[in-house]
Short mmCIF file of C-alpha atoms in Angstrom, two decimals:
data_model
loop_
_atom_site.label_atom_id
_atom_site.label_comp_id
_atom_site.label_asym_id
_atom_site.label_seq_id
_atom_site.Cartn_x
_atom_site.Cartn_y
_atom_site.Cartn_z
CA MET Q 88 68.69 139.19 116.21
CA LYS Q 89 72.12 140.69 116.88
CA SER Q 90 72.29 138.71 120.12
CA ARG Q 91 71.54 135.47 118.27
CA VAL Q 92 74.22 136.14 115.63
CA ALA Q 93 76.73 136.95 118.36
CA LYS Q 94 75.95 133.66 120.13
CA LEU Q 95 76.32 131.67 116.89
CA LEU Q 96 79.62 133.40 116.13
CA PHE Q 97 80.89 132.69 119.65
CA LEU Q 98 79.89 129.01 119.29
CA PHE Q 99 81.66 128.74 115.93
CA VAL Q 100 84.88 130.24 117.30
CA THR Q 101 84.72 127.95 120.34
CA ILE Q 102 84.41 124.88 118.10
CA LEU Q 103 87.43 125.99 116.07
CA VAL Q 104 89.51 126.53 119.19
CA LEU Q 105 88.56 123.16 120.66
CA SER Q 106 89.30 121.43 117.36
CA ALA Q 107 92.71 123.05 117.22
CA CYS Q 108 93.44 122.04 120.78
CA GLY Q 109 92.54 118.44 120.00
CA ALA Q 110 94.89 118.14 117.02
CA ASP Q 111 98.34 116.68 117.55
CA SER Q 112 101.18 119.00 116.64
CA LYS Q 113 104.38 117.89 114.94
CA GLU Q 114 106.27 118.36 118.21
CA ASP Q 115 103.72 116.27 120.14
CA VAL Q 116 104.02 113.36 117.73
CA VAL Q 117 107.83 113.53 117.58
CA LYS Q 118 107.97 113.36 121.39
CA LYS Q 119 105.59 110.40 121.49
CA LEU Q 120 107.60 108.56 118.84
CA SER Q 121 110.87 109.20 120.63
CA ASN Q 122 109.46 107.83 123.86
CA LYS Q 123 107.89 104.79 122.19
CA TRP Q 124 110.52 103.82 119.60
CA VAL Q 125 113.86 104.91 121.01
CA ASP Q 126 113.26 104.10 124.67
CA THR Q 127 112.10 100.52 124.06
CA LYS Q 128 114.47 97.81 125.32
CA GLY Q 129 114.26 96.03 122.00
CA TYR Q 130 112.01 95.16 119.10
CA GLU Q 131 111.39 92.67 116.32
CA LEU Q 132 109.79 93.35 112.96
CA THR Q 133 109.08 91.91 109.56
CA ALA Q 134 108.75 94.00 106.43
CA GLU Q 135 108.61 93.84 102.65
CA MET Q 136 111.06 95.97 100.69
CA SER Q 137 110.35 96.72 97.02
CA ILE Q 138 113.09 98.12 94.75
CA LEU Q 139 111.34 100.06 92.00
CA THR Q 140 114.28 101.23 89.89
CA GLY Q 141 114.18 98.46 87.26
CA ASP Q 142 111.66 97.39 84.65
CA GLU Q 143 109.98 95.16 87.22
CA PRO Q 144 109.84 95.64 91.00
CA ARG Q 145 112.26 93.48 92.96
CA VAL Q 146 110.74 92.37 96.26
CA TYR Q 147 112.66 91.29 99.36
CA GLY Q 148 111.62 90.11 102.79
CA VAL Q 149 113.25 91.81 105.78
CA GLU Q 150 113.39 90.51 109.35
CA VAL Q 151 114.95 92.60 112.13
CA TRP Q 152 115.90 91.84 115.73
CA HIS Q 153 117.25 94.56 117.98
CA THR Q 154 118.16 94.33 121.65
CA LYS Q 155 119.61 97.34 123.47
CA PRO Q 156 122.16 98.64 123.46
CA ASP Q 157 124.02 97.38 120.41
CA PHE Q 158 122.69 94.01 119.27
CA TYR Q 159 121.24 93.86 115.74
CA ARG Q 160 120.32 91.09 113.34
CA VAL Q 161 118.89 92.01 109.93
CA GLU Q 162 118.02 89.27 107.44
CA VAL Q 163 117.19 90.17 103.83
CA SER Q 164 115.96 87.49 101.42
CA ASP Q 165 114.39 87.37 97.97
CA THR Q 166 110.82 86.18 97.41
CA ASN Q 167 111.90 82.55 97.03
CA ALA Q 168 114.14 82.74 100.12
CA GLU Q 169 116.92 81.29 97.94
CA ASN Q 170 119.26 84.26 98.30
CA THR Q 171 119.65 85.44 101.88
CA GLN Q 172 122.08 87.81 103.54
CA MET Q 173 122.35 88.87 107.16
CA ILE Q 174 124.03 91.76 108.87
CA ILE Q 175 124.69 91.12 112.55
CA ARG Q 176 126.13 93.32 115.26
CA ASN Q 177 127.22 91.78 118.55
CA THR Q 178 129.94 92.32 121.14
CA GLU Q 179 132.61 91.08 118.71
CA GLY Q 180 131.84 93.46 115.85
CA VAL Q 181 129.71 93.79 112.74
CA PHE Q 182 129.33 90.83 110.37
CA VAL Q 183 127.81 90.26 106.93
CA VAL Q 184 126.79 86.63 106.43
CA THR Q 185 125.82 84.91 103.16
CA PRO Q 186 124.63 81.42 104.22
CA ALA Q 187 124.24 80.01 100.69
CA LEU Q 188 127.94 80.69 100.00
CA ASN Q 189 129.20 79.83 103.51
CA LYS Q 190 130.79 83.28 103.69
CA THR Q 191 131.13 85.64 106.63
CA TYR Q 192 132.85 89.02 106.59
CA LYS Q 193 133.77 90.99 109.70
CA PHE Q 194 133.90 94.80 109.92
CA GLN Q 195 135.30 97.21 112.46
CA SER Q 196 132.32 99.48 112.00
CA LYS Q 197 129.87 101.59 113.98
CA TRP Q 198 126.96 100.36 111.86
CA PRO Q 199 124.12 101.31 112.08
CA THR Q 200 125.00 104.46 114.05
CA GLU Q 201 126.48 106.25 111.04
CA ASN Q 202 124.29 104.67 108.36
CA SER Q 203 120.57 105.17 108.83
CA GLN Q 204 118.41 102.31 107.53
CA ALA Q 205 114.74 102.77 106.72
CA TYR Q 206 113.78 99.36 108.17
CA LEU Q 207 115.33 100.19 111.57
CA ILE Q 208 112.73 102.15 113.51
CA GLY Q 209 115.34 103.84 115.70
CA SER Q 210 116.91 105.26 112.53
CA LEU Q 211 113.53 106.54 111.35
CA ALA Q 212 112.92 108.24 114.70
CA ASN Q 213 116.32 109.93 114.53
CA ASP Q 214 115.73 111.09 110.94
CA ILE Q 215 112.44 112.69 112.00
CA LYS Q 216 113.91 114.27 115.11
CA LYS Q 217 117.04 115.82 113.60
CA ASP Q 218 115.47 117.19 110.39
CA LYS Q 219 114.24 120.62 111.47
CA THR Q 220 112.72 121.18 108.01
CA ALA Q 221 110.65 117.98 108.07
CA THR Q 222 107.00 118.41 107.10
CA PHE Q 223 104.12 116.83 109.00
CA LYS Q 224 100.50 116.15 108.14
CA GLU Q 225 97.63 113.83 108.98
CA GLU Q 226 96.43 111.56 106.20
CA GLY Q 227 93.53 109.25 107.05
CA ASP Q 228 94.59 106.91 109.85
CA ASN Q 229 98.24 107.95 109.57
CA TYR Q 230 100.64 110.67 110.53
CA VAL Q 231 102.95 111.39 107.60
CA PHE Q 232 106.44 112.87 107.96
CA GLU Q 233 108.52 113.89 104.96
CA THR Q 234 112.18 114.13 105.92
CA LYS Q 235 115.67 114.11 104.51
CA THR Q 236 117.39 110.73 104.33
CA SER Q 237 120.68 110.26 106.15
CA ASN Q 238 122.06 106.99 104.79
CA ASN Q 239 124.66 106.17 102.14
CA HIS Q 240 122.08 106.81 99.42
CA LYS Q 241 121.26 110.32 100.55
CA ASN Q 242 122.59 112.04 97.42
CA MET Q 243 120.71 109.72 95.05
CA LEU Q 244 117.63 109.30 97.26
CA PRO Q 245 117.40 112.45 99.40
CA HIS Q 246 113.71 112.30 100.42
CA GLN Q 247 111.52 109.91 102.37
CA LYS Q 248 107.93 109.77 103.56
CA ILE Q 249 107.30 107.92 106.81
CA TYR Q 250 103.75 106.75 107.52
CA ILE Q 251 102.80 106.12 111.16
CA ASN Q 252 99.52 104.70 112.42
CA LYS Q 253 97.79 107.20 114.73
CA LYS Q 254 96.50 104.59 117.18
CA THR Q 255 99.51 102.31 117.53
CA LEU Q 256 102.20 104.95 116.82
CA LEU Q 257 104.03 102.29 114.79
CA PRO Q 258 105.36 102.72 111.25
CA THR Q 259 103.30 101.23 108.44
CA ASP Q 260 105.22 102.30 105.32
CA VAL Q 261 108.31 104.21 104.19
CA SER Q 262 108.62 105.66 100.70
CA ILE Q 263 112.18 106.59 99.66
CA MET Q 264 112.36 109.04 96.75
CA ASN Q 265 114.86 110.58 94.36
CA GLU Q 266 115.41 114.31 93.91
CA ASN Q 267 112.31 114.51 91.69
CA LYS Q 268 110.17 113.00 94.46
CA GLU Q 269 109.75 109.77 92.46
CA GLU Q 270 109.48 106.67 94.63
CA GLN Q 271 112.47 104.32 94.23
CA ILE Q 272 112.17 102.07 97.29
CA HIS Q 273 109.06 101.16 99.27
CA ILE Q 274 109.10 99.45 102.64
CA LYS Q 275 105.88 98.01 104.05
CA PHE Q 276 106.00 96.96 107.69
CA ASN Q 277 104.00 93.78 108.23
CA LYS Q 278 104.52 93.41 111.99
CA VAL Q 279 106.36 95.49 114.60
CA SER Q 280 106.66 94.17 118.17
CA LEU Q 281 108.15 96.55 120.72
CA GLY Q 282 109.70 95.37 123.99
CA LYS Q 283 111.08 92.16 122.49
CA THR Q 284 114.58 91.20 123.63
CA ARG Q 285 116.88 88.27 122.96
CA ALA Q 286 119.90 86.86 124.75
CA ALA Q 287 123.35 87.86 123.52
CA ALA Q 288 123.99 84.25 122.47
CA GLU Q 289 121.28 84.53 119.80
CA TYR Q 290 123.31 87.21 118.02
CA LYS Q 291 126.51 85.14 118.03
CA ILE Q 292 128.31 84.14 114.84
CA GLU Q 293 129.40 80.50 114.84
CA GLN Q 294 133.13 80.26 114.18
CA LYS Q 295 135.18 77.14 113.48
CA PRO Q 296 138.89 78.05 113.43
CA THR Q 297 141.19 76.62 110.80
CA GLY Q 298 144.84 76.89 109.94
CA LYS Q 299 144.13 78.53 106.59
CA ALA Q 300 145.61 82.01 106.35
CA GLU Q 301 143.54 85.05 105.45
CA GLY Q 302 144.35 87.73 102.94
CA THR Q 303 145.89 85.48 100.25
CA GLU Q 304 146.12 87.41 97.00
CA GLU Q 305 144.99 85.95 93.69
CA THR Q 306 147.32 86.01 90.70
CA VAL Q 307 145.90 87.21 87.39
CA GLU Q 308 146.90 84.85 84.60
CA THR Q 309 147.07 85.46 80.89
CA SER Q 310 144.11 87.17 79.21
CA ALA Q 311 141.92 84.81 77.20
CA GLU Q 312 138.48 84.49 75.72
CA ILE Q 313 136.63 81.87 77.77
CA ASP Q 314 133.50 80.19 76.49
CA ASP Q 315 130.76 80.09 79.11
CA ALA Q 316 127.22 80.27 77.76
CA GLU Q 317 125.67 80.74 81.20
CA PHE Q 318 127.88 83.69 82.16
CA GLU Q 319 126.12 86.99 81.45
CA THR Q 320 128.07 90.20 81.81
CA TYR Q 321 126.51 92.90 84.01
CA TYR Q 322 126.77 96.57 83.03
CA PRO Q 323 125.85 99.73 84.96
CA MET Q 324 122.62 101.23 83.63
CA LEU Q 325 123.46 104.87 84.24
CA LYS Q 326 122.44 108.19 82.72
CA TRP Q 327 125.76 109.95 83.14
CA ASP Q 328 126.86 112.31 80.38
CA GLN Q 329 130.43 112.11 79.13
CA VAL Q 330 131.04 108.67 80.67
CA HIS Q 331 131.68 105.70 78.42
CA ASN Q 332 133.17 102.23 78.44
CA ILE Q 333 136.67 102.30 76.97
CA ASP Q 334 137.70 98.71 77.58
CA GLU Q 335 136.24 95.28 78.29
CA LYS Q 336 138.53 92.35 78.99
CA VAL Q 337 137.93 88.69 79.67
CA MET Q 338 140.63 87.18 81.89
CA GLU Q 339 141.27 83.96 83.73
CA VAL Q 340 142.08 83.99 87.43
CA ASP Q 341 142.86 80.61 88.98
CA GLY Q 342 140.86 78.95 86.21
CA GLU Q 343 137.84 81.20 86.72
CA LYS Q 344 136.45 83.74 84.25
CA ARG Q 345 136.75 87.44 85.16
CA ILE Q 346 135.23 90.38 83.28
CA ILE Q 347 136.97 93.73 83.70
CA LEU Q 348 135.10 96.85 82.55
CA THR Q 349 136.85 100.20 82.42
CA TYR Q 350 134.99 103.51 82.18
CA SER Q 351 136.42 106.92 81.42
CA GLY Q 352 135.35 110.51 80.86
CA ASP Q 353 134.07 112.87 83.51
CA LYS Q 354 134.00 109.91 85.93
CA GLU Q 355 136.51 107.07 85.87
CA PHE Q 356 136.09 103.64 87.43
CA THR Q 357 136.72 99.93 86.93
CA ILE Q 358 134.30 97.06 87.55
CA ILE Q 359 135.47 93.47 88.04
CA GLN Q 360 132.91 90.65 88.08
CA HIS Q 361 133.01 86.87 88.33
CA ARG Q 362 131.03 83.97 89.66
CA SER Q 363 130.76 83.83 93.44
CA GLU Q 364 132.85 81.09 94.93
CA GLN Q 365 131.52 78.74 97.57
CA GLY Q 366 133.19 79.42 100.90
CA ASP Q 367 134.50 76.89 103.39
CA SER Q 368 132.07 76.74 106.31
CA SER Q 369 134.96 75.90 108.65
CA ILE Q 370 136.81 79.18 107.95
CA ILE Q 371 136.63 81.95 110.54
CA PRO Q 372 135.09 85.25 109.39
CA VAL Q 373 137.30 87.17 106.97
CA PHE Q 374 138.10 90.75 107.95
CA SER Q 375 136.76 93.27 105.45
CA PRO Q 376 137.90 96.90 105.33
CA GLY Q 377 135.37 99.72 105.26
CA ASP Q 378 131.75 99.65 106.32
CA PRO Q 379 128.77 97.46 105.42
CA VAL Q 380 126.39 99.19 103.02
CA ASP Q 381 122.85 98.24 102.08
CA LEU Q 382 122.54 98.35 98.27
CA GLY Q 383 118.90 97.31 98.31
CA VAL Q 384 119.61 94.15 96.33
CA ALA Q 385 122.54 93.11 98.52
CA ILE Q 386 124.77 94.07 101.45
CA GLY Q 387 128.22 95.18 100.38
CA ALA Q 388 131.46 96.55 101.80
CA ILE Q 389 132.46 100.14 101.01
CA THR Q 390 135.65 102.16 101.46
CA ASP Q 391 136.64 105.58 100.12
CA GLN Q 392 137.85 104.05 96.86
CA SER Q 393 136.11 100.68 96.48
CA LEU Q 394 132.82 98.82 96.78
CA SER Q 395 132.35 95.04 96.73
CA TRP Q 396 129.23 92.90 96.95
CA GLU Q 397 127.64 89.59 95.87
CA GLN Q 398 124.40 89.39 93.95
CA ASP Q 399 122.61 86.73 91.87
CA GLY Q 400 125.49 84.30 92.27
CA MET Q 401 128.02 86.90 91.09
CA SER Q 402 130.79 88.81 92.89
CA PHE Q 403 131.35 92.46 91.97
CA PHE Q 404 134.13 94.92 92.77
CA ILE Q 405 134.22 98.62 91.87
CA ALA Q 406 137.46 100.58 92.16
CA SER Q 407 137.80 104.32 91.62
CA SER Q 408 139.93 107.21 92.83
CA THR Q 409 137.44 109.79 91.52
CA LEU Q 410 133.95 108.50 92.40
CA THR Q 411 132.39 109.44 95.72
CA LYS Q 412 130.91 106.72 97.91
CA GLU Q 413 127.44 107.79 96.80
CA GLU Q 414 128.44 107.49 93.14
CA MET Q 415 129.91 104.02 93.66
CA ILE Q 416 126.63 103.00 95.30
CA GLU Q 417 124.74 104.44 92.32
CA VAL Q 418 126.86 102.34 89.95
CA ALA Q 419 126.31 99.20 92.05
CA ALA Q 420 122.56 99.72 92.36
CA SER Q 421 122.24 100.06 88.57
CA MET Q 422 124.10 96.88 87.59
CA THR Q 423 122.12 94.67 85.21
CA THR Q 424 122.73 92.31 82.30
CA GLY Q 425 122.08 95.20 79.94
CA GLY Q 426 123.15 98.80 80.32
CA LEU Q 427 125.88 101.37 79.67
CA LYS Q 428 128.45 99.48 77.55
#
């Protein structure tokens, strides 16, 4: 009897040991991902990005091309494909293109090296690899990593869950969360093709030189109330204590309506908004200071004291000597036609 119990116990222990040996460790998976994602010569993917911070989810299509070492093309469009923006990196620099407005802005930027993006699989691999506190588990057909984020939203959205299919070792979903672990952005990867490369010419920005000078400053004319029934003012929908709107002005600049909102209190900033102007398709790309920043709903330009972007046919500019970059992004991401007045 004792011999039989001993044999059963030995068999049970053996099964446990073999099971443990067969399971993939965090280190094993990280190494596999690094080899598969980072070492590839290039890739193409399509994804669906849902912004969950408003009353209703806002859904955007994302298409990415990447060819090593430094060629990138990211296209973000709304569900109707009416509003599209692209961020392109080639040998000449980094560009943000808004085709519907015939506008192209050029940056002297290291994007995306310094700004991780959840739809770039190389960025995801780096986030997993460098976060020594990242957690790892198996969930159904997926490996799931929970890591810190490392993009411009990292103070507002510090956590992310990355879901990776066990068989293909390709990402399926990314959930980006706030400090309370509430999902704010969800990215679903529809198709990821590794090993895809494109010629440098396919990342080129078409330029048609003109004699028009860049950097011309606008002159603010006299303040006036301007009737425009279709113009809706956007306000930041924030939950900041001791911050309130102290002034709202309507002004005319070159015959166009401008709204200037001024906020004061513990945080001070100014927001200027107006209708987006149609660009001249023959104009060469305009140099923009700062770095491109993905706001979820749009791609903007950020410096230490300003943030500008175009959204829903409107142009926005935030200026502040007290807000951090992360706080300016938080203001921009919260802008809606109702909010903190």
